[in-house]
Amino acid sequence: EINDYPEICRKRISTRESLQSIEELSGAKCWVRGRHWPDPRKMPEGARRLYVEITGPTQISVQKGKNEVRKMVETLAIRTLNIPGMSSMEGLGGTTQPLGDSSLHLSLVRFGPPNSYRAA
């Protein structure tokens, strides 16, 4: 779920280039689904908050995709928030640590053909 990240993170992860780079690195297909809801109390019943859906041929490719999405949004969030001591994280290739209890929750779910996996 990327709904609670800053606007710049949500927009950047939603671009075709970002999703394609994640797909090239992981081998998993990525789509941005749902809708941004700033106030969850105003969400209609059955609506989904903004999230990245990841599907791939193997569980490993989905896990790689999940890790790349997390790394990208957390790096962008750190840059956006301009957190002191974190300025050395220039590129998306660097490693990041989760910001406390990360709001990006993805779980692997088996679906469709026997060799397909999805993270939602």
Coordinates of N, CA and C in Angstrom, one line a residue:
E1 N 0.8 -1.2 0.0 CA 0.0 0.0 0.0 C 0.9 1.2 0.0
I2 N 0.6 2.1 -0.9 CA 1.4 3.4 -1.0 C 0.6 4.6 -0.8
N3 N -0.6 4.4 -0.3 CA -1.5 5.5 -0.1 C -1.0 6.6 0.9
D4 N -0.3 6.2 1.9 CA 0.1 7.1 3.0 C 1.5 7.8 2.7
Y5 N 2.1 7.4 1.6 CA 3.4 8.1 1.3 C 3.2 9.5 0.8
P6 N 4.2 10.4 0.8 CA 4.0 11.7 0.3 C 3.6 11.7 -1.2
E7 N 2.9 12.7 -1.7 CA 2.4 12.8 -3.0 C 3.5 12.6 -4.1
I8 N 4.7 13.1 -3.9 CA 5.8 13.0 -4.9 C 6.2 11.5 -5.0
C9 N 6.1 10.7 -3.9 CA 6.4 9.3 -4.0 C 5.4 8.6 -4.8
R10 N 4.1 8.9 -4.5 CA 3.0 8.2 -5.2 C 3.0 8.5 -6.6
K11 N 3.3 9.7 -7.0 CA 3.4 10.1 -8.4 C 4.6 9.4 -9.1
R12 N 5.7 9.4 -8.5 CA 6.9 8.9 -9.1 C 6.8 7.4 -9.3
I13 N 6.3 6.7 -8.3 CA 6.2 5.2 -8.4 C 5.1 4.8 -9.5
S14 N 4.2 5.8 -9.7 CA 3.1 5.5 -10.7 C 3.5 5.7 -12.1
T15 N 4.7 6.2 -12.4 CA 5.1 6.5 -13.8 C 5.5 5.2 -14.5
R16 N 5.3 5.2 -15.8 CA 5.7 4.0 -16.6 C 7.1 3.6 -16.5
E17 N 8.0 4.7 -16.4 CA 9.4 4.4 -16.3 C 9.8 3.7 -15.0
S18 N 9.2 4.1 -13.9 CA 9.5 3.5 -12.6 C 9.0 2.1 -12.6
L19 N 7.8 1.8 -13.1 CA 7.2 0.5 -13.1 C 8.0 -0.4 -14.0
Q20 N 8.5 0.1 -15.1 CA 9.3 -0.7 -16.1 C 10.6 -1.1 -15.5
S21 N 11.2 -0.1 -14.8 CA 12.5 -0.4 -14.2 C 12.4 -1.5 -13.1
I22 N 11.3 -1.5 -12.4 CA 11.1 -2.5 -11.4 C 10.8 -3.9 -12.1
E23 N 10.1 -3.9 -13.1 CA 9.8 -5.1 -13.9 C 11.1 -5.7 -14.5
E24 N 12.0 -4.8 -15.0 CA 13.3 -5.3 -15.5 C 14.2 -5.9 -14.5
L25 N 14.2 -5.3 -13.3 CA 15.0 -5.8 -12.2 C 14.5 -7.1 -11.6
S26 N 13.2 -7.2 -11.6 CA 12.6 -8.4 -10.8 C 12.0 -9.4 -11.7
G27 N 11.6 -9.1 -12.9 CA 10.9 -10.1 -13.8 C 9.5 -10.2 -13.5
A28 N 9.0 -9.3 -12.6 CA 7.5 -9.3 -12.2 C 6.9 -8.1 -12.8
K29 N 5.6 -8.2 -13.1 CA 4.8 -7.2 -13.7 C 4.2 -6.3 -12.6
C30 N 4.2 -5.0 -12.7 CA 3.7 -4.1 -11.6 C 2.6 -3.2 -12.2
W31 N 1.6 -3.0 -11.4 CA 0.5 -2.1 -11.7 C 0.1 -1.3 -10.5
V32 N -0.2 0.0 -10.7 CA -0.7 0.8 -9.5 C -2.2 0.7 -9.6
R33 N -2.8 0.3 -8.5 CA -4.3 0.1 -8.4 C -4.8 0.9 -7.2
G34 N -6.1 1.0 -7.2 CA -6.8 1.6 -6.1 C -6.9 3.1 -6.4
R35 N -7.2 3.9 -5.3 CA -7.4 5.3 -5.4 C -6.8 5.9 -4.1
H36 N -6.2 7.1 -4.3 CA -5.7 7.8 -3.1 C -6.8 8.3 -2.3
W37 N -6.8 8.0 -1.0 CA -7.8 8.5 0.0 C -7.1 9.1 1.1
P38 N -7.0 10.4 1.2 CA -6.3 11.1 2.3 C -7.0 10.8 3.7
D39 N -8.3 10.6 3.7 CA -9.0 10.3 4.9 C -9.7 9.0 4.8
P40 N -9.2 7.9 5.4 CA -9.8 6.6 5.3 C -11.3 6.6 5.7
R41 N -11.7 7.5 6.6 CA -13.1 7.5 7.1 C -14.0 7.9 6.0
K42 N -13.6 8.6 4.9 CA -14.4 9.0 3.8 C -14.5 8.0 2.7
M43 N -13.8 6.9 2.8 CA -13.8 5.9 1.7 C -15.1 5.2 1.7
P44 N -15.7 5.0 0.4 CA -16.9 4.3 0.3 C -16.6 2.8 0.6
E45 N -17.6 2.1 0.9 CA -17.5 0.7 1.2 C -17.0 -0.1 -0.1
G46 N -16.1 -0.9 0.1 CA -15.5 -1.7 -1.0 C -14.4 -1.0 -1.8
A47 N -14.1 0.2 -1.5 CA -13.0 0.9 -2.2 C -11.7 0.5 -1.6
R48 N -10.6 0.5 -2.5 CA -9.3 0.1 -2.1 C -8.4 1.4 -2.1
R49 N -7.5 1.5 -1.1 CA -6.6 2.5 -1.0 C -5.5 2.3 -2.1
L50 N -4.7 3.3 -2.5 CA -3.7 3.2 -3.5 C -2.6 2.1 -3.1
Y51 N -2.4 1.2 -4.0 CA -1.4 0.2 -3.8 C -0.7 -0.3 -5.1
V52 N 0.4 -1.0 -5.0 CA 1.0 -1.6 -6.2 C 0.8 -3.0 -6.2
E53 N 0.2 -3.5 -7.3 CA 0.0 -5.0 -7.5 C 1.1 -5.5 -8.3
I54 N 1.7 -6.6 -7.8 CA 2.9 -7.2 -8.4 C 2.6 -8.7 -8.7
T55 N 2.7 -9.1 -10.0 CA 2.5 -10.4 -10.4 C 3.7 -10.9 -11.1
G56 N 4.0 -12.2 -10.9 CA 5.2 -12.7 -11.6 C 5.1 -14.3 -11.7
P57 N 6.1 -14.8 -12.5 CA 6.1 -16.2 -12.8 C 6.5 -17.1 -11.6
T58 N 7.3 -16.5 -10.7 CA 7.8 -17.2 -9.5 C 7.6 -16.3 -8.2
Q59 N 7.6 -17.0 -7.1 CA 7.5 -16.3 -5.8 C 8.7 -15.4 -5.6
I60 N 9.9 -15.8 -6.1 CA 11.1 -15.0 -6.0 C 11.0 -13.7 -6.8
S61 N 10.5 -13.8 -8.0 CA 10.4 -12.6 -8.8 C 9.4 -11.6 -8.2
V62 N 8.4 -12.1 -7.6 CA 7.4 -11.2 -6.9 C 8.1 -10.6 -5.7
Q63 N 8.8 -11.4 -4.9 CA 9.5 -10.9 -3.7 C 10.5 -9.8 -4.1
K64 N 11.3 -10.0 -5.3 CA 12.2 -9.0 -5.8 C 11.5 -7.7 -6.1
G65 N 10.3 -7.9 -6.8 CA 9.5 -6.7 -7.2 C 9.0 -5.9 -5.9
K66 N 8.6 -6.7 -4.9 CA 8.1 -6.1 -3.7 C 9.3 -5.3 -3.0
N67 N 10.5 -5.9 -3.0 CA 11.6 -5.2 -2.4 C 12.0 -4.0 -3.2
E68 N 11.9 -4.0 -4.5 CA 12.3 -2.8 -5.3 C 11.3 -1.7 -5.1
V69 N 10.0 -2.0 -5.0 CA 9.0 -1.0 -4.8 C 9.2 -0.4 -3.4
R70 N 9.4 -1.2 -2.4 CA 9.7 -0.7 -1.1 C 10.9 0.2 -1.0
K71 N 12.0 -0.2 -1.7 CA 13.2 0.6 -1.7 C 13.0 1.9 -2.4
M72 N 12.3 1.9 -3.5 CA 12.0 3.1 -4.3 C 11.2 4.1 -3.5
V73 N 10.0 3.7 -2.9 CA 9.2 4.6 -2.2 C 9.8 5.1 -0.9
E74 N 10.5 4.3 -0.2 CA 11.2 4.7 1.0 C 12.3 5.7 0.7
T75 N 13.1 5.4 -0.4 CA 14.1 6.4 -0.8 C 13.6 7.7 -1.1
L76 N 12.5 7.7 -1.9 CA 11.8 8.9 -2.3 C 11.2 9.7 -1.1
A77 N 10.7 8.9 -0.2 CA 10.1 9.5 1.0 C 11.2 10.2 1.8
I78 N 12.3 9.6 2.0 CA 13.4 10.1 2.7 C 13.9 11.4 2.1
R79 N 14.0 11.4 0.7 CA 14.4 12.6 0.0 C 13.4 13.7 0.2
T80 N 12.1 13.4 0.1 CA 11.1 14.3 0.2 C 11.0 15.0 1.6
L81 N 11.2 14.1 2.6 CA 11.1 14.6 4.0 C 12.4 15.4 4.4
N82 N 13.5 15.2 3.6 CA 14.8 15.8 3.8 C 15.2 15.5 5.3
I83 N 15.3 14.3 5.6 CA 15.7 13.8 6.9 C 17.2 14.0 7.1
P84 N 17.6 14.7 8.2 CA 19.1 15.0 8.4 C 19.8 13.6 8.5
G85 N 21.0 13.5 8.0 CA 21.8 12.3 8.1 C 21.5 11.3 7.0
M86 N 20.5 11.5 6.2 CA 20.1 10.6 5.2 C 20.4 11.1 3.8
S87 N 21.1 12.2 3.7 CA 21.3 12.9 2.4 C 22.3 12.0 1.6
S88 N 23.0 11.1 2.1 CA 24.0 10.3 1.4 C 23.3 9.3 0.5
M89 N 22.0 9.1 0.6 CA 21.2 8.1 -0.2 C 20.7 8.8 -1.5
E90 N 21.7 9.1 -2.4 CA 21.4 9.8 -3.6 C 20.6 8.9 -4.6
G91 N 21.1 7.8 -4.9 CA 20.4 7.0 -6.0 C 19.5 6.0 -5.4
L92 N 18.7 5.4 -6.2 CA 17.7 4.4 -5.8 C 18.4 3.1 -5.6
G93 N 19.7 3.0 -6.0 CA 20.4 1.7 -5.9 C 20.9 1.5 -4.5
G94 N 20.9 2.5 -3.6 CA 21.4 2.3 -2.2 C 20.4 1.5 -1.4
T95 N 20.9 1.0 -0.3 CA 20.0 0.3 0.6 C 19.3 1.2 1.6
T96 N 18.1 0.9 1.9 CA 17.4 1.7 2.9 C 16.9 0.8 4.0
Q97 N 16.6 1.4 5.1 CA 16.0 0.7 6.2 C 14.6 1.2 6.3
P98 N 13.6 0.4 6.7 CA 12.3 0.8 6.8 C 12.1 2.0 7.9
L99 N 11.2 2.9 7.6 CA 11.0 4.0 8.5 C 10.0 3.5 9.6
G100 N 10.6 3.0 10.7 CA 9.7 2.5 11.7 C 8.8 1.4 11.2
D101 N 7.6 1.5 11.5 CA 6.6 0.5 11.1 C 6.1 0.9 9.7
S102 N 6.7 0.3 8.7 CA 6.4 0.7 7.3 C 4.9 0.5 7.0
S103 N 4.4 1.5 6.2 CA 3.0 1.3 5.8 C 2.8 0.6 4.5
L104 N 4.0 0.1 3.9 CA 3.9 -0.6 2.7 C 3.8 -2.1 3.0
H105 N 2.6 -2.6 3.0 CA 2.3 -4.0 3.4 C 1.9 -4.7 2.1
L106 N 2.7 -5.7 1.7 CA 2.4 -6.5 0.6 C 2.5 -8.0 1.0
S107 N 1.6 -8.8 0.5 CA 1.6 -10.2 0.9 C 1.6 -11.0 -0.4
L108 N 2.2 -12.2 -0.4 CA 2.3 -13.0 -1.6 C 1.0 -13.9 -1.6
V109 N 0.4 -13.9 -2.7 CA -0.9 -14.7 -2.8 C -0.8 -15.5 -4.1
R110 N -1.1 -16.8 -4.0 CA -1.0 -17.7 -5.2 C -2.4 -17.5 -5.9
F111 N -2.3 -17.5 -7.2 CA -3.5 -17.3 -8.0 C -3.3 -17.9 -9.4
G112 N -4.4 -18.1 -10.1 CA -4.3 -18.5 -11.5 C -3.6 -19.8 -11.8
P113 N -2.7 -19.8 -12.8 CA -1.9 -21.0 -13.2 C -1.0 -21.4 -12.0
P114 N -0.6 -22.6 -11.9 CA 0.2 -23.1 -10.8 C 1.5 -22.4 -10.6
N115 N 2.1 -21.8 -11.6 CA 3.3 -21.1 -11.5 C 3.2 -19.6 -11.4
S116 N 2.1 -19.0 -11.0 CA 1.9 -17.6 -10.9 C 1.8 -17.1 -9.5
Y117 N 2.3 -16.0 -9.2 CA 2.2 -15.4 -7.8 C 1.8 -14.0 -8.0
R118 N 1.2 -13.4 -6.9 CA 0.8 -12.0 -6.9 C 1.1 -11.5 -5.5
A119 N 1.6 -10.2 -5.5 CA 1.7 -9.5 -4.2 C 0.6 -8.4 -4.3
A120 N -0.1 -8.2 -3.2 CA -1.1 -7.2 -3.2 C -1.1 -6.5 -1.8

